[in-house]
Short mmCIF file of C-alpha atoms in Angstrom, two decimals:
data_model
loop_
_atom_site.label_atom_id
_atom_site.label_comp_id
_atom_site.label_asym_id
_atom_site.label_seq_id
_atom_site.Cartn_x
_atom_site.Cartn_y
_atom_site.Cartn_z
CA UNK A 109 -1.61 -9.23 21.09
CA UNK A 110 -2.01 -7.05 24.20
CA UNK A 111 -0.67 -3.49 24.22
CA UNK A 112 2.09 -4.69 26.55
CA UNK A 113 3.46 -6.96 23.81
CA UNK A 114 3.21 -4.17 21.23
CA UNK A 115 5.12 -1.92 23.61
CA UNK A 116 7.80 -4.57 24.08
CA UNK A 117 8.24 -5.00 20.33
CA UNK A 118 8.54 -1.24 19.84
CA UNK A 119 11.26 -1.10 22.49
CA UNK A 120 12.75 2.36 22.98
CA UNK A 121 10.40 3.70 20.26
CA UNK A 122 7.27 2.86 22.26
CA UNK A 123 6.82 6.23 23.97
CA UNK A 124 7.74 8.11 20.79
CA UNK A 125 5.19 6.27 18.62
CA UNK A 126 2.35 5.39 20.99
CA UNK A 127 2.02 8.71 22.82
CA UNK A 128 2.64 11.20 20.02
CA UNK A 129 -0.12 13.77 19.55
CA UNK A 130 -0.24 15.26 16.08
CA UNK A 131 -0.54 19.04 15.90
CA UNK A 132 -0.33 19.32 12.12
CA UNK A 133 -3.48 18.17 10.31
CA UNK A 134 -6.19 17.47 12.89
CA UNK A 135 -7.61 13.96 13.03
CA UNK A 136 -11.04 15.64 13.04
CA UNK A 137 -10.44 16.65 9.42
CA UNK A 138 -9.77 13.07 8.31
CA UNK A 139 -12.18 10.45 7.00
CA UNK A 140 -11.07 7.62 9.26
CA UNK A 141 -11.51 3.88 8.70
CA UNK A 142 -14.39 2.20 10.48
CA UNK A 143 -16.92 -0.60 10.08
CA UNK A 144 -19.24 1.83 8.28
CA UNK A 145 -16.63 3.17 5.83
CA UNK A 146 -18.50 2.12 2.69
CA UNK A 147 -21.81 3.53 3.95
CA UNK A 148 -20.23 6.70 5.36
CA UNK A 149 -17.69 7.61 2.70
CA UNK A 150 -18.19 5.67 -0.53
CA UNK A 151 -21.99 5.67 -0.71
CA UNK A 152 -21.94 9.16 -2.24
CA UNK A 153 -19.32 8.31 -4.85
CA UNK A 154 -19.76 7.27 -8.49
CA UNK A 155 -18.74 3.69 -7.66
CA UNK A 156 -21.47 1.28 -8.73
CA UNK A 157 -23.10 -1.25 -6.38
CA UNK A 158 -20.80 -4.06 -7.52
CA UNK A 159 -17.70 -2.03 -6.59
CA UNK A 160 -19.19 -1.26 -3.19
CA UNK A 161 -20.01 -4.93 -2.69
CA UNK A 162 -16.46 -6.01 -3.55
CA UNK A 163 -14.94 -3.38 -1.28
CA UNK A 164 -17.27 -4.49 1.51
CA UNK A 165 -16.24 -8.11 0.87
CA UNK A 166 -12.61 -7.10 1.55
CA UNK A 167 -13.54 -5.12 4.66
CA UNK A 168 -15.62 -8.06 5.93
CA UNK A 169 -12.95 -10.76 5.52
CA UNK A 170 -10.20 -12.06 7.80
CA UNK A 171 -9.21 -11.11 11.33
CA UNK A 172 -9.82 -7.40 10.67
CA UNK A 173 -13.39 -8.01 9.45
CA UNK A 174 -15.83 -5.23 10.35
CA UNK A 175 -13.12 -2.80 11.50
CA UNK A 176 -12.59 -0.83 8.29
CA UNK A 177 -8.90 -1.77 8.31
CA UNK A 178 -7.12 -3.93 5.76
CA UNK A 179 -4.33 -6.50 6.00
CA UNK A 180 -3.34 -7.60 2.49
CA UNK A 181 -0.73 -10.14 1.40
CA UNK A 182 0.92 -9.01 -1.88
CA UNK A 183 3.14 -11.45 -3.76
CA UNK A 184 4.08 -10.01 -7.16
CA UNK A 185 7.81 -10.11 -6.42
CA UNK A 186 8.28 -13.12 -8.68
CA UNK A 187 8.13 -10.65 -11.55
CA UNK A 188 9.13 -7.42 -9.83
CA UNK A 189 12.29 -8.87 -8.22
CA UNK A 190 12.56 -12.20 -10.15
CA UNK A 191 11.23 -15.54 -8.95
CA UNK A 192 14.58 -16.95 -7.83
CA UNK A 193 15.60 -13.91 -5.80
CA UNK A 194 12.17 -13.75 -4.17
CA UNK A 195 11.42 -17.41 -3.49
CA UNK A 196 14.86 -18.99 -2.94
CA UNK A 197 14.43 -18.49 0.81
CA UNK A 198 11.16 -20.42 0.72
CA UNK A 199 10.58 -22.27 -2.57
CA UNK A 200 7.05 -23.39 -1.69
CA UNK A 201 5.88 -19.96 -2.86
CA UNK A 202 6.78 -20.71 -6.46
CA UNK A 203 3.38 -22.45 -6.22
CA UNK A 204 0.64 -19.77 -6.15
CA UNK A 205 -1.64 -21.99 -4.08
CA UNK A 206 0.68 -21.51 -1.12
CA UNK A 207 0.48 -17.74 -1.53
CA UNK A 208 -3.30 -17.96 -1.18
CA UNK A 209 -3.01 -20.41 1.73
CA UNK A 210 -0.68 -18.03 3.58
CA UNK A 211 -3.15 -15.18 3.16
CA UNK A 212 -6.00 -17.33 4.44
CA UNK A 213 -4.04 -18.86 7.32
CA UNK A 214 -2.75 -15.39 8.19
CA UNK A 215 -6.24 -13.94 8.46
CA UNK A 216 -5.77 -11.40 5.68
CA UNK A 217 -8.62 -9.41 4.16
CA UNK A 218 -7.40 -10.14 0.63
CA UNK A 219 -4.49 -11.53 -1.39
CA UNK A 220 -2.75 -9.82 -4.33
CA UNK A 221 -0.71 -11.70 -6.89
CA UNK A 222 -0.29 -12.23 -10.62
CA UNK A 223 -2.96 -12.97 -13.20
CA UNK A 224 -1.34 -16.31 -14.02
CA UNK A 225 -1.14 -17.38 -10.39
CA UNK A 226 -4.80 -16.64 -9.75
CA UNK A 227 -5.75 -18.21 -13.07
CA UNK A 228 -4.63 -21.64 -11.86
CA UNK A 229 -6.44 -21.30 -8.51
CA UNK A 230 -9.59 -19.32 -9.35
CA UNK A 231 -12.26 -22.01 -9.06
CA UNK A 232 -10.86 -23.34 -5.79
CA UNK A 233 -10.35 -20.05 -3.93
CA UNK A 234 -12.00 -17.01 -5.56
CA UNK A 235 -15.11 -17.46 -3.38
CA UNK A 236 -13.05 -17.99 -0.21
CA UNK A 237 -10.83 -14.91 -0.11
CA UNK A 238 -10.99 -11.69 -2.20
CA UNK A 239 -8.53 -11.72 -5.11
CA UNK A 240 -6.60 -8.62 -6.17
CA UNK A 241 -5.09 -9.17 -9.63
CA UNK A 242 -1.88 -7.20 -10.21
CA UNK A 243 -2.36 -6.22 -13.86
CA UNK A 244 1.00 -4.57 -14.63
CA UNK A 245 4.60 -5.29 -13.69
CA UNK A 246 8.20 -4.25 -14.16
CA UNK A 247 9.57 -6.99 -16.41
CA UNK A 248 12.97 -7.85 -14.96
CA UNK A 249 14.70 -9.98 -17.57
CA UNK A 250 15.62 -7.53 -20.35
CA UNK A 251 19.37 -6.82 -20.46
CA UNK A 252 20.36 -4.31 -19.32
CA UNK A 253 17.57 -4.11 -16.76
CA UNK A 254 14.94 -1.49 -17.44
CA UNK A 255 12.32 -0.06 -15.11
CA UNK A 256 8.93 0.35 -16.72
CA UNK A 257 5.53 -0.94 -15.65
CA UNK A 258 3.80 -2.68 -18.56
CA UNK A 259 0.40 -4.34 -18.75
CA UNK A 260 0.43 -8.11 -18.24
CA UNK A 261 -3.29 -8.81 -17.74
CA UNK A 262 -6.55 -7.51 -19.12
CA UNK A 263 -9.28 -6.11 -16.89
CA UNK A 264 -11.95 -8.34 -18.42
CA UNK A 265 -9.84 -11.47 -17.83
CA UNK A 266 -9.30 -10.40 -14.20
CA UNK A 267 -13.03 -10.01 -13.76
CA UNK A 268 -13.64 -13.37 -15.41
CA UNK A 269 -11.51 -15.25 -12.87
CA UNK A 270 -13.50 -13.70 -10.02
CA UNK A 271 -11.30 -10.83 -8.85
CA UNK A 272 -12.72 -8.44 -6.28
CA UNK A 273 -10.17 -5.79 -7.23
CA UNK A 274 -7.30 -5.01 -9.56
CA UNK A 275 -3.98 -3.50 -8.57
CA UNK A 276 -1.50 -1.57 -10.68
CA UNK A 277 1.76 0.32 -10.24
CA UNK A 278 2.71 3.71 -11.63
CA UNK A 279 6.32 4.89 -11.43
CA UNK A 280 5.58 8.57 -10.85
CA UNK A 281 8.47 10.81 -11.86
CA UNK A 282 9.85 8.35 -14.41
CA UNK A 283 10.23 8.97 -18.13
CA UNK A 284 7.43 6.47 -18.74
CA UNK A 285 4.98 7.85 -16.16
CA UNK A 286 2.78 9.75 -18.64
CA UNK A 287 2.02 6.56 -20.56
CA UNK A 288 1.52 4.56 -17.36
CA UNK A 289 -0.92 7.15 -15.97
CA UNK A 290 -3.01 6.93 -19.13
CA UNK A 291 -2.91 3.11 -19.24
CA UNK A 292 -3.83 2.66 -15.59
CA UNK A 293 -6.52 5.36 -15.73
CA UNK A 294 -8.26 3.50 -18.57
CA UNK A 295 -7.79 0.18 -16.78
CA UNK A 296 -9.30 1.53 -13.56
CA UNK A 297 -12.24 2.99 -15.46
CA UNK A 298 -13.04 -0.41 -16.94
CA UNK A 299 -12.48 -2.17 -13.61
CA UNK A 300 -15.06 0.10 -11.98
CA UNK A 301 -17.49 -0.51 -14.84
CA UNK A 302 -17.21 -4.25 -14.26
CA UNK A 303 -17.61 -3.85 -10.49
CA UNK A 304 -14.05 -4.31 -9.25
CA UNK A 305 -12.26 -2.06 -6.76
CA UNK A 306 -8.94 -0.41 -7.68
CA UNK A 307 -5.66 -0.30 -5.76
CA UNK A 308 -2.69 1.74 -6.94
CA UNK A 309 0.93 1.08 -6.01
CA UNK A 310 1.91 4.79 -6.00
CA UNK A 311 5.67 4.55 -6.34
CA UNK A 312 8.29 7.12 -7.27
CA UNK A 313 11.14 6.29 -9.63
CA UNK A 314 13.73 8.71 -10.91
CA UNK A 315 17.53 8.59 -10.40
CA UNK A 316 17.47 12.30 -9.53
CA UNK A 317 15.31 11.57 -6.48
CA UNK A 318 18.27 9.82 -4.83
CA UNK A 319 20.99 12.28 -3.82
CA UNK A 320 24.23 11.82 -1.89
CA UNK A 321 22.43 12.93 1.27
CA UNK A 322 19.02 11.23 1.07
CA UNK A 323 16.76 8.96 -0.91
CA UNK A 324 13.76 11.15 -1.67
CA UNK A 325 11.82 8.23 -3.15
CA UNK A 326 10.47 7.96 0.41
CA UNK A 327 10.02 11.70 0.99
CA UNK A 328 6.66 12.73 2.47
CA UNK A 329 6.17 15.66 0.11
CA UNK A 330 6.92 13.71 -3.08
CA UNK A 331 5.06 10.53 -2.06
CA UNK A 332 2.17 12.69 -0.91
CA UNK A 333 1.92 14.24 -4.36
CA UNK A 334 2.11 10.78 -5.95
CA UNK A 335 -0.84 9.78 -3.77
CA UNK A 336 -2.72 12.88 -4.91
CA UNK A 337 -2.19 11.89 -8.54
CA UNK A 338 -3.27 8.34 -7.72
CA UNK A 339 -6.63 9.28 -6.24
CA UNK A 340 -7.20 11.59 -9.21
CA UNK A 341 -7.47 8.53 -11.48
CA UNK A 342 -9.93 6.98 -8.98
CA UNK A 343 -7.80 4.56 -7.05
CA UNK A 344 -10.06 3.39 -4.22
CA UNK A 345 -7.02 2.45 -2.12
CA UNK A 346 -3.48 3.80 -2.31
CA UNK A 347 -0.44 1.66 -1.56
CA UNK A 348 2.58 3.75 -0.60
CA UNK A 349 5.92 3.28 1.09
CA UNK A 350 6.12 4.69 4.61
CA UNK A 351 7.81 8.11 4.47
CA UNK A 352 11.32 8.23 5.88
CA UNK A 353 12.22 11.86 5.24
CA UNK A 354 10.86 15.10 3.81
CA UNK A 355 11.92 17.99 1.63
CA UNK A 356 12.19 16.31 -1.74
CA UNK A 357 10.82 19.36 -3.53
CA UNK A 358 13.23 21.62 -1.64
CA UNK A 359 16.25 19.51 -2.55
CA UNK A 360 15.37 19.10 -6.22
CA UNK A 361 14.25 22.66 -6.95
CA UNK A 362 17.25 24.87 -7.75
CA UNK A 363 17.76 28.07 -9.73
CA UNK A 364 19.61 26.08 -12.35
CA UNK A 365 16.91 23.41 -12.54
CA UNK A 366 13.44 24.52 -11.36
CA UNK A 367 11.22 21.65 -10.23
CA UNK A 368 7.59 21.48 -9.22
CA UNK A 369 5.64 23.92 -7.09
CA UNK A 370 5.97 24.35 -3.35
CA UNK A 371 4.76 26.13 -0.23
CA UNK A 372 6.75 26.49 2.98
CA UNK A 373 3.65 25.64 5.02
CA UNK A 374 4.03 22.01 3.88
CA UNK A 375 7.08 21.80 6.15
CA UNK A 376 6.21 24.39 8.80
CA UNK A 377 2.53 23.61 9.43
CA UNK A 378 1.40 20.42 7.66
CA UNK A 379 4.31 18.18 8.70
CA UNK A 380 6.99 17.73 11.32
CA UNK A 381 9.88 15.26 11.33
CA UNK A 382 7.80 12.74 13.32
CA UNK A 383 6.96 9.62 11.24
CA UNK A 384 3.27 9.77 12.20
CA UNK A 385 2.99 13.38 10.99
CA UNK A 386 4.83 12.52 7.78
CA UNK A 387 2.44 9.62 7.19
CA UNK A 388 -0.55 11.84 7.97
CA UNK A 389 0.54 14.11 5.11
CA UNK A 390 0.30 11.05 2.85
CA UNK A 391 -3.23 10.38 4.18
CA UNK A 392 -4.21 14.02 3.59
CA UNK A 393 -3.19 13.68 -0.05
CA UNK A 394 -5.57 10.72 -0.37
CA UNK A 395 -8.51 13.15 -0.20
CA UNK A 396 -8.15 13.31 3.58
CA UNK A 397 -8.64 9.56 3.82
CA UNK A 398 -11.59 9.15 1.46
CA UNK A 399 -9.27 6.79 -0.41
CA UNK A 400 -7.62 4.55 2.16
CA UNK A 401 -3.83 4.63 2.58
CA UNK A 402 -2.15 1.28 3.06
CA UNK A 403 1.60 1.36 3.63
CA UNK A 404 3.93 -1.37 2.42
CA UNK A 405 5.78 -3.59 4.86
CA UNK A 406 9.15 -3.38 3.09
CA UNK A 407 11.88 -5.94 2.57
CA UNK A 408 12.62 -8.80 4.94
CA UNK A 409 15.59 -8.03 7.16
CA UNK A 410 15.54 -11.13 9.36
CA UNK A 411 14.99 -11.26 13.11
CA UNK A 412 13.77 -7.67 13.34
CA UNK A 413 10.91 -8.18 10.86
CA UNK A 414 8.12 -8.48 13.42
CA UNK A 415 9.20 -5.39 15.36
CA UNK A 416 9.56 -3.42 12.11
CA UNK A 417 6.14 -4.56 10.88
CA UNK A 418 4.46 -3.63 14.16
CA UNK A 419 6.13 -0.20 14.17
CA UNK A 420 4.95 0.44 10.59
CA UNK A 421 1.42 -0.60 11.53
CA UNK A 422 1.42 1.73 14.54
CA UNK A 423 2.56 4.67 12.41
CA UNK A 424 -0.01 3.96 9.69
CA UNK A 425 -2.91 3.48 12.11
CA UNK A 426 -2.11 6.48 14.29
CA UNK A 427 -1.67 8.66 11.19
CA UNK A 428 -5.17 7.76 9.98
CA UNK A 429 -4.22 5.08 7.46
CA UNK A 430 -6.24 2.02 6.51
CA UNK A 431 -3.78 -0.80 7.02
CA UNK A 432 -0.71 -2.62 5.80
CA UNK A 433 0.16 -4.57 2.68
CA UNK A 434 3.07 -6.75 3.71
CA UNK A 435 4.62 -9.49 1.57
CA UNK A 436 8.32 -10.29 1.86
CA UNK A 437 8.34 -10.14 5.66
CA UNK A 438 5.69 -12.90 5.60
CA UNK A 439 6.49 -15.21 2.68
CA UNK A 440 10.28 -15.23 2.92
CA UNK A 441 10.12 -17.47 5.99
CA UNK A 442 8.30 -20.66 7.08
CA UNK A 443 4.54 -20.33 6.76
CA UNK A 444 3.94 -20.55 10.53
CA UNK A 445 6.29 -17.60 11.12
CA UNK A 446 4.73 -15.69 8.24
CA UNK A 447 1.31 -16.15 9.81
CA UNK A 448 2.64 -14.85 13.14
CA UNK A 449 3.94 -11.66 11.51
CA UNK A 450 0.66 -11.05 9.67
CA UNK A 451 -1.26 -11.60 12.91
CA UNK A 452 1.03 -9.21 14.80
CA UNK A 453 0.29 -6.49 12.22
CA UNK A 454 -3.43 -7.14 12.51
CA UNK A 455 -3.28 -7.01 16.31
CA UNK A 456 -2.19 -3.36 16.11
CA UNK A 457 -5.39 -2.48 14.26
CA UNK A 458 -7.50 -4.58 16.62
CA UNK A 459 -6.06 -2.94 19.74
CA UNK A 460 -8.18 0.00 20.88
CA UNK A 461 -5.28 1.29 22.96
CA UNK A 462 -3.46 2.19 19.72
CA UNK A 463 -5.36 5.38 18.99
CA UNK A 464 -5.43 7.99 16.22
CA UNK A 465 -2.82 10.65 17.02
#
């Protein structure tokens, strides 16, 4: 996709997103993606050769091969949002083989889905596209609904079916987060021992984070801190929602109810209200990019999906991120259209005219 097409899709946001120059955290301080990312950044880490090989396998696959950027198809919504609600629009994706086919047809670096889904397809596809086994989920059948990530798959079983990486979610800020941090930390330790990479869905969940004015689940300061906790348990890659606002700590910290620790320079020097600067703060909290930040593509909203996906990719790339992990925008439509959206995202990372801000 030429820059002209990207500009057309961005519409009246094109100038705002493509020409922004960040004056917060300098791009020179970041560890940016590139074809040599494993050799330049990870070679000095404690990751063993098998982990490095599996990470390199992801970086070397698909349309973004040898760029250091990642385009991942995640389909765990059958559990996270229920199978019917997720796949009613396109029932072919009840069959996990079609999830893998979409990732391959779409030129993705890797595909993430459930242990059971990969289990049925392992011998046919594990050597053709890197598998990311999602090992925990929010079980969405208990009445009334509860929100707690629990382990569904073992690390050894994920390794046995040929996974290149494991993925897990932590609901930071929730009542259950302490247990989840400990569970996922142990799981990631074992995954690294067995040679698999680790990807953390670094999500916030607490009713107090959503006020009458704003939903601070997508606040740059709170998501940034979630990222910082995620890399502390050795997530190689952080998955995070794109920030939509800032000031979560400021809103939640009152005299009556003290919350967290803060510094005014977060808002005066390290961020602005520009989405690229807010996303850069997320990257900074991933050890300045030593752990790659991939932002999620969000829910499918219909005709505007491609434009939204391209805008998210532009923000992530220009902020110093490592790519996009986009599911519902791709699989909740005919496969040909899903492939087109995945390719449009990838084209942003392939286009040298979309630069680091």
